[in-house]
Amino acid sequence: MAREIQPQPQNQLTRALAELRARTPARLVVGRAGSSYRTDTQLELREDHAFAVDAVHSELDLNRDFDPQLVASYKLFEVQTQAHDKAEFLKRPQLGRQFSDEARATILAHCPTDVDFQIVVGDGLSSAAVVSQVPALLPLLAKGAQARNWSLGRTFVVCHCRVGLLNDVGALLRPRVAVLLIGERPGLATAESLSAYMAYRPQAGHTDAQRNLISNIHARGVPPDQAAARILALADQMVAQQISGIAIKEELTVNLDGKSVASRLA
Amino acid sequence: MTYSTTVRYQRYTFVSLAEVFAKANEEKSGDSLAGIAATDQRERVAAKRVLADITLREILDTPLIDPANDEVSRLILDSHDAAGFAPLAGLTVGEFREWLLDDATTGETIAGVQQAIAPEMAAAAAKLMSNKDLILVAAKIRNVTRCRNTLGERGVLGIRVQPNHPADDLGGILLTVVEGLLYGCGDAVIGVNPAIESVDTVAVILHSLDRLITVSGAPTQHCVLAHITTQLAALERGAPIDLLFQSVAGTQAANASFGISLDLLREGRERTLEHHAQRDVRWIGQNVMYFETGQGSALSAEAHHGIDQLTLEARAYGVARAFAPHLVNTVVGFIGPEYLYDERQIIRAGLEDHFMGKLLGLPMGCDVCYTNHAQADQNSADNLLTLLTAAGCNYFMGVPCADDVMLSYQSTSFHDGAAMRRLFGLKPAPEFLAWLEERGIVSGGQLAIGDMATHPLLGELQSLIGAVDVR
């Protein structure tokens, strides 16, 4: 039987290639069996898919999943959208864009309105992302707001939350800048990737055109300290220009250490 | 105007053409979400029967979205080829379906009337077709485009190398490109979705991809799939743009939610053409745009006007074809289960989109993909990939092991591209194939590289990758 199996590529990786390969989580240099994957690759992919699917369906529980100290120091509390469970949340996205009546009452009872900077945490499609990234991100953002003399709203956690909830946050609390830290759809490489969606004076009718996004906040993407710096820089721009969305362009290139690579290549 | 029919003694009445269109669709969770889907299979078939008897003239004369409020409707009407339409106008949708399937109707015949076929007509025909019908008709049509190479000729299957990185690390991006090239991929485009939507980042990636193409000599084009305004700002700062990218949708309001208008697309295309004229590159054609689309995007932006997602997708192609793109692909399955619930719906939508795009004259490719919250897996992607290759799809995505580590979804891989070319006896774009043979990557029509670590291309690119490495 003819078999087209290549020699183990791992053994022949030059050092330079190995170093380069370490810079991306992409599945490179895996070899091939004809025009297909080697068996190891095939099964690794199946394994990662199994875990990603599980991450979508796991529920967030503030008291179980967060350090009690963090919950206490930021007086975090948990509310729900109009989606009752994950299945309904997946099928009917509009329910995840609106607070339940109970949530509205709770938020109004506990949160100051008309603040300069409001941080909201939403589970989105991965509670694992929220659990992994928010504990590092939240203190950095709070510190940044303090350094700018901004009034900071009280942060709360929203279960079954979609990005469009930002409009409802605006209607309820009227913040100047709102940041929604929300779990991204789990990929095979990581289920711990968080997004920060931001809006200047969010309100009914806003779409993604009025929002700015920093995505891929996780250990191998944008680490929390860089994410916090970028979120705050965007907030500065929003405050200065009194607008958010496509009119605002990020000027930071933190992953490139600010050096002008373009000029070296031009 | 109301429409009615009787199916086995039961009377069905539809109050508008929009209702007939929506209810004649195959089942999609997005149409249910919008509250416009048929309530059961009997109502669905009643709507299909009604639709089969409506003439193309009537569809043209009954805009589903008022042109007074929607520039996409105006574009469709203003660009319609009235003279070419004469022989088609009297056909019912049922007759139009049969005419498309008729063995005597060739790809050339269809090409002759493409501008007379309005998007809503393509959508109507799709609603009456089986999956096999969608494949058969699409396979007749070749829509050929040219930029730095020639795509879409019969016998050619292109692959986009999609070397995304969660933090836009240039070394990681370029290494992924090199591996893609060594699998014979990258002829459609080397296209990066940036993680960071900043002008500086986009410009840096564009410069690096441009250098890589220059150094390697690969006859292909590059693209960074940021917002059109970000790309144009990068161009303003001196970055090279081969293909100007934008996501487009089928209504003015949905496009507004993307932050674009037809005027902006027009301006972007003109500026890119002017920029090409100033660069020292051997352009072989003026197809300079790259568009992505996908069923459900208008509903997602709450900009669907009560029209079904299949029809709105066809209208997005109406937008795309006005700008002579080099590449157009539906990103079917990316949007999530609330619009395309499972493998069955994703496969159906992929075949519908490819058929409609081809019929309307577009160089149609497909991002065969799924997310981890949909009822699908890589077997689903294998199925649609194979069906669309049979349908003559212009190109697919090439992502390392199909796992996009930035966008967190699964697409198709370098391996998949090689597999489809082997299975169907297809080749890369001709200019690109000549380069692959010259570099020893392809020999005798087969992939010749077993291990990229030993290929000279990697060594040659080491210096380039080193030059962009500022860590």
XYZ file of C-alpha atoms in Angstrom:
737
model
C 0.000 0.000 0.000
C 1.424 3.339 -1.018
C 1.702 5.761 1.859
C 2.703 9.367 1.596
C 3.898 10.077 5.112
C 6.602 12.679 5.556
C 9.416 12.355 8.087
C 8.779 13.912 11.499
C 9.144 17.611 10.712
C 9.824 18.457 14.342
C 13.261 16.839 14.217
C 14.366 18.930 11.287
C 13.214 22.322 12.513
C 16.079 24.704 12.405
C 16.545 26.757 15.525
C 15.553 29.933 13.724
C 12.368 28.330 12.511
C 11.548 27.038 15.963
C 11.994 30.533 17.380
C 9.742 32.023 14.764
C 7.185 29.319 15.217
C 7.038 30.078 18.928
C 5.789 33.556 18.071
C 2.435 32.407 16.802
C -0.169 30.073 18.262
C -1.053 29.130 14.645
C -0.643 25.404 13.947
C 2.386 25.538 11.671
C 4.852 22.896 10.492
C 2.581 20.007 11.402
C 3.513 17.943 8.360
C 0.967 16.072 6.284
C -0.347 12.669 5.312
C -0.892 13.167 1.606
C -3.264 16.121 1.436
C -4.552 15.562 4.937
C -3.420 15.910 8.529
C -1.270 13.471 10.418
C -3.314 11.465 12.904
C -1.938 13.389 15.879
C -2.975 16.702 14.328
C -6.411 15.374 13.460
C -7.043 14.211 17.023
C -5.605 17.365 18.597
C -8.078 19.407 16.591
C -10.959 17.216 17.740
C -9.838 17.522 21.336
C -9.602 21.317 21.200
C -13.006 21.525 19.538
C -14.541 19.461 22.327
C -13.200 21.866 24.945
C -14.229 24.973 22.983
C -17.801 23.740 22.674
C -17.927 23.057 26.414
C -16.710 26.596 27.159
C -19.653 28.053 25.217
C -22.166 26.205 27.354
C -20.692 26.760 30.814
C -22.503 29.324 33.007
C -20.769 32.169 34.851
C -21.155 32.313 38.624
C -19.671 35.424 40.234
C -19.259 33.970 43.714
C -17.894 30.651 42.521
C -15.623 31.913 39.743
C -14.153 35.135 41.178
C -11.771 35.815 44.053
C -13.944 37.015 46.996
C -11.461 39.856 47.591
C -11.983 41.174 44.087
C -15.760 40.911 44.459
C -15.601 42.733 47.788
C -13.232 45.504 46.762
C -15.224 46.449 43.657
C -18.600 45.569 45.234
C -19.332 43.445 42.180
C -22.819 42.057 41.757
C -24.460 39.868 39.148
C -27.544 40.527 36.991
C -29.242 38.817 34.048
C -30.442 39.863 30.634
C -33.818 38.754 29.318
C -32.312 35.442 28.130
C -33.057 32.816 30.762
C -30.495 30.192 29.772
C -27.643 29.549 27.326
C -29.836 27.857 24.734
C -32.229 30.808 24.581
C -29.264 33.190 24.620
C -27.760 31.470 21.556
C -30.982 31.372 19.544
C -32.442 34.780 20.405
C -29.647 37.374 20.500
C -31.986 40.325 21.061
C -32.813 38.968 24.541
C -29.147 39.259 25.440
C -29.123 42.947 24.499
C -31.629 43.974 27.180
C -31.594 43.775 30.960
C -34.319 41.831 32.731
C -36.738 44.008 34.728
C -35.168 42.728 37.907
C -31.693 43.662 36.628
C -32.850 47.206 35.850
C -34.159 47.685 39.363
C -31.015 46.219 40.922
C -28.692 48.352 38.827
C -30.604 51.568 39.480
C -30.605 50.802 43.188
C -26.856 50.174 43.338
C -25.104 52.207 40.641
C -24.468 55.923 40.358
C -25.667 57.459 37.067
C -24.008 60.041 34.782
C -20.479 58.899 35.613
C -17.456 59.589 33.383
C -16.414 55.941 33.019
C -18.596 52.857 33.421
C -17.154 49.331 33.246
C -19.554 46.431 32.693
C -18.562 42.747 32.523
C -20.560 40.319 30.353
C -20.143 36.563 29.913
C -20.796 36.671 26.157
C -19.765 33.397 24.567
C -17.076 32.456 27.067
C -17.311 32.786 30.823
C -13.793 31.303 30.939
C -12.511 34.479 29.235
C -14.137 36.689 31.838
C -12.783 34.606 34.701
C -9.260 34.659 33.236
C -8.883 38.276 32.114
C -11.152 40.505 34.196
C -9.318 40.143 37.549
C -6.169 41.641 35.982
C -7.914 44.171 33.764
C -10.406 45.708 36.171
C -7.896 47.209 38.676
C -5.819 48.659 35.818
C -8.845 50.373 34.307
C -10.029 51.663 37.674
C -6.547 53.061 38.359
C -6.454 54.734 34.933
C -9.821 56.355 35.504
C -8.676 57.579 38.905
C -5.484 59.059 37.448
C -7.635 61.017 35.010
C -9.945 62.267 37.757
C -12.885 60.538 36.101
C -15.863 59.531 38.185
C -16.035 55.734 38.019
C -19.320 53.832 37.951
C -19.893 50.671 39.935
C -18.999 47.611 37.919
C -21.408 44.698 37.660
C -21.442 41.338 35.884
C -24.112 40.438 33.318
C -25.035 36.837 32.512
C -26.227 35.936 28.977
C -24.871 39.216 27.679
C -24.502 40.452 24.081
C -22.537 43.461 22.821
C -25.725 45.427 22.078
C -26.378 45.585 25.829
C -24.189 48.707 25.754
C -27.199 50.656 24.454
C -29.253 49.543 27.435
C -26.399 50.483 29.775
C -26.518 53.953 28.230
C -30.281 54.253 28.612
C -30.142 53.186 32.250
C -27.000 54.888 33.587
C -26.100 57.609 31.025
C -22.285 57.202 31.367
C -19.972 59.382 29.281
C -17.819 56.414 28.214
C -18.903 52.803 28.696
C -16.656 49.739 28.402
C -18.147 46.269 28.090
C -15.637 43.489 28.836
C -17.188 40.464 27.189
C -16.107 36.869 26.537
C -15.353 36.124 22.900
C -16.511 33.062 21.047
C -14.029 30.346 22.059
C -11.576 29.285 19.395
C -9.567 26.105 19.245
C -6.388 27.861 20.382
C -7.960 29.553 23.402
C -11.318 29.838 25.123
C -9.965 32.672 27.281
C -10.057 35.560 24.848
C -11.851 38.725 25.968
C -13.089 41.730 24.003
C -13.566 45.289 25.175
C -16.377 47.058 23.339
C -16.516 50.789 23.984
C -18.978 53.573 23.260
C -19.219 57.286 23.914
C -22.604 58.019 25.486
C -24.141 54.711 24.341
C -27.827 54.926 23.524
C -30.670 53.228 21.684
C -29.951 52.994 17.963
C -26.188 52.654 18.312
C -24.640 49.929 16.155
C -21.065 48.719 15.784
C -20.413 51.846 13.689
C -20.617 53.857 16.929
C -18.459 51.430 18.904
C -14.742 50.725 19.200
C -13.304 47.328 19.874
C -10.164 45.877 21.377
C -10.229 42.141 20.873
C -8.008 39.162 21.604
C -7.278 40.119 25.204
C -5.498 37.025 26.535
C -2.052 35.738 27.391
C -0.972 35.012 23.789
C -2.880 37.921 22.292
C -3.072 41.358 23.880
C -2.043 40.987 27.526
C -4.211 42.824 30.110
C -1.732 45.654 30.780
C -1.555 46.550 27.089
C -5.302 46.145 26.764
C -5.893 48.523 29.672
C -3.563 51.126 28.153
C -5.363 50.881 24.830
C -8.832 51.055 26.382
C -7.874 54.166 28.330
C -6.252 55.773 25.288
C -9.412 55.162 23.281
C -11.489 56.610 26.111
C -9.242 59.700 26.076
C -9.889 60.101 22.351
C -13.626 59.661 22.830
C -13.721 62.302 25.540
C -11.624 64.704 23.465
C -13.652 64.220 20.268
C -17.017 63.538 21.956
C -17.703 60.632 19.621
C -16.958 56.916 19.286
C -16.897 54.370 16.471
C -15.314 54.581 13.057
C -14.477 58.290 13.477
C -11.942 57.231 16.127
C -8.793 55.404 15.032
C -6.398 53.846 17.469
C -2.971 55.439 17.168
C -1.135 52.948 19.339
C 1.024 50.144 18.040
C 2.056 48.771 21.382
C 2.893 45.348 20.005
C 5.590 46.958 17.902
C 7.115 48.873 20.805
C 6.323 52.111 19.034
C 9.290 51.767 16.660
C 8.737 52.823 13.128
C 8.915 49.599 11.191
C 7.107 51.132 8.252
C 9.939 53.551 7.609
C 12.501 50.739 7.647
C 10.558 48.766 5.080
C 9.364 51.583 2.822
C -50.977 43.101 -4.191
C -51.729 39.742 -2.591
C -50.690 36.317 -3.843
C -52.490 33.067 -3.152
C -52.504 29.399 -4.018
C -54.105 26.185 -2.922
C -52.084 23.215 -1.756
C -54.207 20.070 -1.343
C -57.447 21.949 -0.552
C -55.758 24.423 1.789
C -55.720 28.055 0.720
C -52.565 30.127 1.365
C -52.508 33.887 0.942
C -49.441 36.118 1.072
C -49.916 39.858 1.437
C -46.746 40.963 -0.364
C -43.945 39.850 -2.635
C -41.629 40.195 0.375
C -43.730 37.633 2.259
C -43.635 35.214 -0.688
C -39.841 35.644 -0.899
C -39.325 35.071 2.820
C -41.606 32.054 3.132
C -40.271 30.370 -0.030
C -36.827 30.060 1.608
C -35.362 26.854 2.875
C -35.335 26.881 6.647
C -32.908 29.369 8.290
C -32.827 30.326 11.935
C -32.224 33.966 10.916
C -35.521 34.190 9.052
C -37.261 32.710 12.108
C -35.453 35.216 14.303
C -36.771 38.009 12.067
C -40.271 36.547 12.393
C -40.718 36.181 8.627
C -40.139 32.460 8.004
C -42.793 29.998 6.850
C -44.531 28.488 9.851
C -44.377 24.938 8.478
C -43.302 22.930 5.433
C -46.752 23.228 3.797
C -46.685 27.003 3.921
C -43.104 26.901 2.617
C -44.095 24.858 -0.425
C -47.161 27.064 -1.017
C -44.864 30.100 -1.139
C -42.521 28.262 -3.529
C -45.464 27.461 -5.815
C -46.573 31.087 -5.825
C -43.034 32.281 -6.489
C -42.624 29.840 -9.394
C -45.464 31.614 -11.258
C -44.271 35.199 -10.791
C -42.508 36.753 -13.803
C -39.087 38.352 -13.694
C -40.721 41.557 -14.998
C -42.970 41.649 -11.952
C -39.987 41.183 -9.640
C -38.171 44.063 -11.336
C -41.260 46.273 -11.080
C -41.861 45.494 -7.394
C -38.834 46.686 -5.406
C -38.755 44.912 -2.054
C -37.141 47.943 -0.427
C -38.315 51.378 -1.567
C -35.630 53.022 -3.758
C -36.608 56.370 -2.231
C -35.155 55.209 1.091
C -32.370 52.880 0.026
C -29.407 53.564 -2.247
C -28.846 49.839 -2.846
C -32.329 49.617 -4.394
C -31.490 52.644 -6.541
C -28.160 51.134 -7.612
C -29.898 47.893 -8.624
C -32.498 49.722 -10.723
C -30.088 52.249 -12.246
C -27.572 49.592 -13.311
C -30.134 47.175 -14.729
C -29.561 46.223 -18.384
C -33.021 46.838 -19.855
C -32.092 45.771 -23.399
C -30.541 42.514 -22.256
C -33.591 41.883 -20.094
C -36.029 41.741 -23.021
C -35.770 37.975 -23.657
C -35.984 37.176 -19.914
C -38.704 39.569 -18.799
C -41.645 37.280 -19.557
C -40.149 34.195 -17.906
C -41.658 33.073 -14.646
C -39.212 32.206 -11.868
C -40.022 28.543 -12.475
C -39.206 28.899 -16.184
C -36.075 30.912 -15.362
C -34.875 28.048 -13.140
C -35.375 25.567 -15.998
C -33.666 27.894 -18.485
C -30.621 28.138 -16.213
C -30.495 24.355 -15.846
C -31.079 23.645 -19.560
C -28.067 21.980 -21.186
C -28.374 24.447 -24.074
C -27.847 27.363 -21.682
C -24.082 27.631 -21.352
C -21.908 29.772 -19.144
C -21.391 32.092 -22.124
C -25.169 32.447 -22.623
C -25.548 33.392 -18.989
C -22.613 35.816 -19.128
C -24.427 37.653 -21.910
C -27.384 38.514 -19.673
C -25.683 38.862 -16.291
C -26.383 42.596 -16.005
C -30.051 41.973 -16.850
C -30.404 39.595 -13.913
C -31.245 41.680 -10.858
C -30.170 40.320 -7.451
C -33.773 39.619 -6.431
C -34.166 37.397 -9.548
C -31.084 35.383 -8.603
C -32.495 35.021 -5.084
C -35.881 33.920 -6.419
C -34.302 31.221 -8.602
C -32.204 29.971 -5.657
C -35.365 29.540 -3.579
C -36.731 27.033 -6.109
C -33.505 25.080 -6.551
C -32.223 21.976 -4.845
C -28.645 21.870 -3.611
C -27.697 19.920 -6.729
C -29.354 22.541 -8.968
C -27.317 25.257 -7.273
C -24.137 23.301 -7.996
C -25.039 22.458 -11.594
C -25.790 26.020 -12.680
C -22.901 27.583 -10.794
C -20.491 25.090 -12.381
C -21.358 26.443 -15.843
C -20.224 29.949 -15.034
C -16.633 31.237 -14.894
C -16.132 34.826 -13.824
C -12.492 35.699 -14.505
C -10.683 38.633 -12.852
C -7.193 40.113 -12.991
C -5.021 42.106 -10.641
C -1.441 40.797 -10.250
C -2.597 37.388 -11.497
C -5.563 35.785 -13.253
C -8.222 34.114 -11.135
C -11.361 32.194 -11.966
C -10.501 30.407 -15.208
C -11.896 26.925 -15.688
C -9.643 24.368 -14.032
C -8.283 26.876 -11.523
C -8.874 26.817 -7.767
C -7.375 29.697 -5.821
C -6.572 29.750 -2.120
C -6.252 32.820 0.096
C -3.522 32.543 2.681
C -5.080 33.938 5.860
C -2.113 34.328 8.229
C -3.896 36.016 11.124
C -2.196 36.542 14.470
C -3.899 37.515 17.750
C -1.456 40.387 18.311
C -0.400 41.117 14.703
C 3.117 39.777 15.341
C 4.840 40.245 11.994
C 7.187 37.282 12.384
C 4.238 35.020 13.136
C 2.258 36.417 10.214
C 5.110 36.085 7.709
C 6.037 32.562 8.786
C 2.416 31.546 8.247
C 2.515 33.081 4.776
C 5.677 31.158 3.898
C 4.146 27.883 4.982
C 1.002 28.666 2.974
C 3.110 29.333 -0.124
C 4.882 26.000 0.361
C 1.477 24.303 0.213
C 0.789 26.073 -3.099
C -1.647 28.486 -1.444
C -1.798 32.277 -1.647
C -2.724 32.808 -5.295
C -6.123 34.320 -4.465
C -4.590 36.775 -2.027
C -2.381 36.975 1.012
C -4.967 38.555 3.247
C -4.514 39.440 6.916
C -7.377 40.323 9.244
C -5.609 42.706 11.629
C -6.232 42.249 15.339
C -5.606 45.944 15.853
C -7.633 48.387 13.785
C -5.019 51.153 13.773
C -3.591 52.939 10.764
C -0.012 52.267 11.901
C -0.557 48.546 12.344
C -2.333 48.215 9.024
C 0.425 50.163 7.270
C 3.167 48.042 8.825
C 1.491 44.782 7.816
C 0.928 46.082 4.280
C 4.595 47.065 3.936
C 5.717 43.641 5.184
C 3.418 41.676 2.885
C 4.500 43.834 -0.035
C 8.156 43.165 0.710
C 7.506 39.465 1.027
C 5.817 39.385 -2.391
C 8.685 41.385 -3.893
C 11.423 39.271 -2.329
C 9.793 35.920 -3.119
C 8.624 36.995 -6.565
C 5.263 35.284 -6.009
C 2.768 36.685 -8.523
C -0.056 37.431 -6.148
C -1.720 40.325 -4.363
C -1.916 41.296 -0.708
C -4.600 42.805 1.447
C -5.140 43.847 5.056
C -8.796 43.481 5.853
C -9.285 46.557 8.025
C -12.111 49.051 7.591
C -11.889 50.812 4.215
C -11.227 54.181 5.890
C -8.325 52.699 7.872
C -6.791 51.246 4.691
C -7.189 54.552 2.860
C -5.570 56.385 5.764
C -2.656 53.912 5.540
C -2.449 54.531 1.785
C -2.359 58.260 2.507
C 0.708 57.610 4.704
C 2.441 55.782 1.877
C 1.444 52.162 2.500
C 1.034 49.976 -0.604
C -2.508 48.715 -1.273
C -3.010 45.880 -3.776
C -6.633 45.033 -2.996
C -8.905 47.400 -1.086
C -11.151 45.404 1.242
C -14.563 46.035 2.702
C -17.480 44.038 4.147
C -20.675 44.932 2.329
C -24.363 44.217 2.898
C -27.609 44.440 0.963
C -29.245 47.535 2.432
C -28.153 51.132 2.837
C -28.849 50.937 6.571
C -26.759 47.771 7.013
C -23.904 49.371 5.080
C -24.239 52.441 7.283
C -23.807 50.161 10.309
C -20.525 49.048 8.675
C -19.608 52.720 8.391
C -19.754 52.781 4.582
C -21.801 54.135 1.675
C -21.674 53.514 -2.066
C -19.908 56.874 -2.478
C -17.186 55.780 -0.075
C -16.677 52.522 -2.026
C -16.522 54.502 -5.264
C -13.963 56.925 -3.848
C -11.922 54.044 -2.422
C -11.781 52.232 -5.738
C -10.747 55.369 -7.631
C -7.989 56.158 -5.153
C -6.698 52.582 -5.316
C -6.609 52.667 -9.122
C -4.711 55.978 -9.068
C -2.300 54.526 -6.495
C -1.704 51.425 -8.659
C -0.817 53.635 -11.607
C 1.913 55.231 -9.496
C 3.508 51.993 -8.291
C 6.186 49.997 -10.060
C 4.240 46.743 -10.223
C 3.265 44.640 -13.216
C -0.527 44.906 -12.940
C -2.356 42.734 -15.431
C -5.851 44.030 -14.700
C -7.972 46.582 -12.886
C -9.891 44.388 -10.469
C -8.767 46.063 -7.257
C -11.527 45.440 -4.724
C -12.097 42.604 -2.259
C -15.533 42.214 -0.642
C -16.844 39.899 2.038
C -20.510 39.248 2.740
C -22.699 36.805 4.624
C -26.350 35.982 5.153
C -27.737 37.546 8.321
C -25.528 40.648 8.441
C -28.403 43.068 7.769
C -30.607 41.441 10.388
C -27.712 41.525 12.825
C -27.494 45.293 12.249
C -31.296 45.601 12.603
C -31.338 46.915 9.047
C -33.239 44.189 7.160
C -36.558 45.930 6.349
C -38.432 42.651 6.900
C -36.675 41.062 3.910
C -35.221 37.540 4.161
C -31.502 37.009 4.568
C -31.024 35.151 1.275
C -32.500 38.022 -0.740
C -30.466 40.603 1.168
C -27.332 38.570 0.463
C -28.134 38.715 -3.268
C -28.480 42.486 -2.945
C -25.038 42.636 -1.306
C -23.740 41.033 -4.537
C -25.578 43.790 -6.412
C -23.416 46.225 -4.450
C -20.228 44.231 -5.019
C -20.568 43.871 -8.780
C -20.798 47.630 -9.256
C -17.122 47.863 -8.250
C -15.507 45.151 -10.429
C -13.922 43.220 -7.522
C -11.029 40.772 -7.849
C -12.427 38.682 -4.985
C -15.793 38.267 -3.318
C -16.567 35.662 -0.713
C -19.389 34.855 1.593
C -18.185 34.078 5.106
C -20.883 31.487 5.529
C -21.135 30.101 9.037
C -19.158 32.891 10.681
C -22.190 34.801 11.871
C -23.453 32.187 14.305
C -26.337 29.808 14.973
C -28.988 32.506 15.378
C -28.767 33.062 11.603
C -27.575 29.667 10.320
C -28.321 27.150 12.992
C -26.480 24.015 11.993
C -24.483 22.199 9.327
C -27.567 21.727 7.159
C -28.334 25.452 7.059
C -24.690 26.454 6.627
C -24.236 24.093 3.680
C -27.440 25.298 2.064
C -26.473 28.948 2.501
C -22.974 28.348 1.125
C -24.359 26.765 -2.034
C -27.016 29.495 -2.439
C -24.511 32.313 -1.987
C -22.017 30.829 -4.434
C -24.745 30.233 -7.034
C -26.182 33.751 -6.744
C -22.769 35.396 -6.813
C -21.716 33.470 -9.917
C -25.026 34.174 -11.657
C -24.631 37.893 -10.965
C -21.126 37.891 -12.463
C -18.946 37.851 -9.367
C -15.595 36.051 -8.895
C -17.202 34.116 -6.102
C -15.212 32.378 -3.402
C -16.296 31.080 -0.036
C -14.992 31.091 3.490
C -16.311 27.644 4.389
C -16.460 27.986 8.139
C -18.241 27.500 11.437
C -18.049 28.821 14.956
C -17.843 26.830 18.132
C -21.344 27.807 19.221
C -22.956 26.383 16.049
C -24.101 22.801 15.529
C -21.284 21.966 13.149
C -17.780 20.570 13.114
C -14.898 20.071 10.693
C -16.787 17.289 8.936
C -19.428 19.894 8.057
C -16.705 22.078 6.575
C -15.280 19.103 4.623
C -18.746 18.513 3.137
C -19.373 22.086 2.006
C -15.792 22.447 0.763
C -16.201 19.412 -1.477
C -19.635 20.472 -2.746
C -18.427 23.986 -3.560
C -15.355 22.689 -5.363
C -17.709 20.614 -7.513
C -19.675 23.837 -8.097
C -16.514 25.554 -9.418
C -15.942 27.948 -6.533
C -13.195 30.476 -7.372
C -11.287 30.209 -4.091
C -11.293 29.133 -0.474
C -9.418 30.203 2.645
C -6.123 28.688 3.713
C -5.714 28.888 7.492
C -3.140 26.743 9.347
C -5.077 23.574 10.231
C -8.277 25.576 9.605
C -7.924 27.134 13.076
C -7.969 30.944 12.945
C -6.132 31.947 16.113
C -7.218 35.589 15.875
C -10.874 35.412 14.836
C -11.495 32.217 16.832
C -13.431 30.240 14.287
C -12.654 27.288 12.033
C -12.284 27.696 8.287
C -10.407 25.573 5.761
C -6.702 24.778 5.713
C -3.664 24.684 3.427
C -4.154 20.908 3.484
C -7.785 21.332 2.398
C -6.785 23.462 -0.576
C -4.244 20.862 -1.666
C -6.833 18.110 -1.182
C -9.471 19.775 -3.368
C -6.965 20.523 -6.117
C -5.904 16.871 -6.072
C -9.436 15.457 -5.894
C -10.820 17.585 -8.750
C -7.632 17.944 -10.825
C -7.529 21.725 -10.340
C -4.549 24.072 -10.519
C -3.496 27.351 -8.916
C -3.752 30.607 -10.925
C -1.565 30.201 -14.048
C 1.045 32.889 -13.223
C 1.274 31.576 -9.670
C 1.602 27.960 -10.832
C 4.519 28.921 -13.071
C 6.217 30.469 -10.027
C 5.469 27.422 -7.841
C 7.084 25.184 -10.468
C 10.055 27.481 -10.878
C 10.597 27.394 -7.085
C 10.214 23.608 -6.969
C 7.178 23.835 -4.705
C 5.029 22.049 -7.245
C 6.438 19.422 -9.575
C 4.524 17.425 -12.161
C 1.294 18.981 -10.877
C 1.858 17.710 -7.325
C 3.052 19.348 -4.149
C 6.748 18.589 -3.932
C 7.589 20.003 -0.515
C 7.598 17.694 2.440
C 9.307 19.841 5.009
C 9.387 23.605 4.953
C 12.359 23.738 7.325
C 14.623 22.687 4.482
C 13.152 24.792 1.685
C 15.332 27.697 0.495
C 12.308 30.006 0.482
C 12.382 30.015 4.260
C 16.057 30.949 4.339
C 15.525 33.739 1.816
C 12.696 35.125 3.871
C 14.602 34.849 7.114
C 16.323 38.156 6.440
C 13.027 39.804 5.614
C 11.405 38.433 8.733
C 14.465 39.580 10.681
C 14.132 43.053 9.206
C 10.602 43.442 10.515
C 11.435 41.929 13.855
C 11.706 44.793 16.291
C 11.318 42.829 19.475
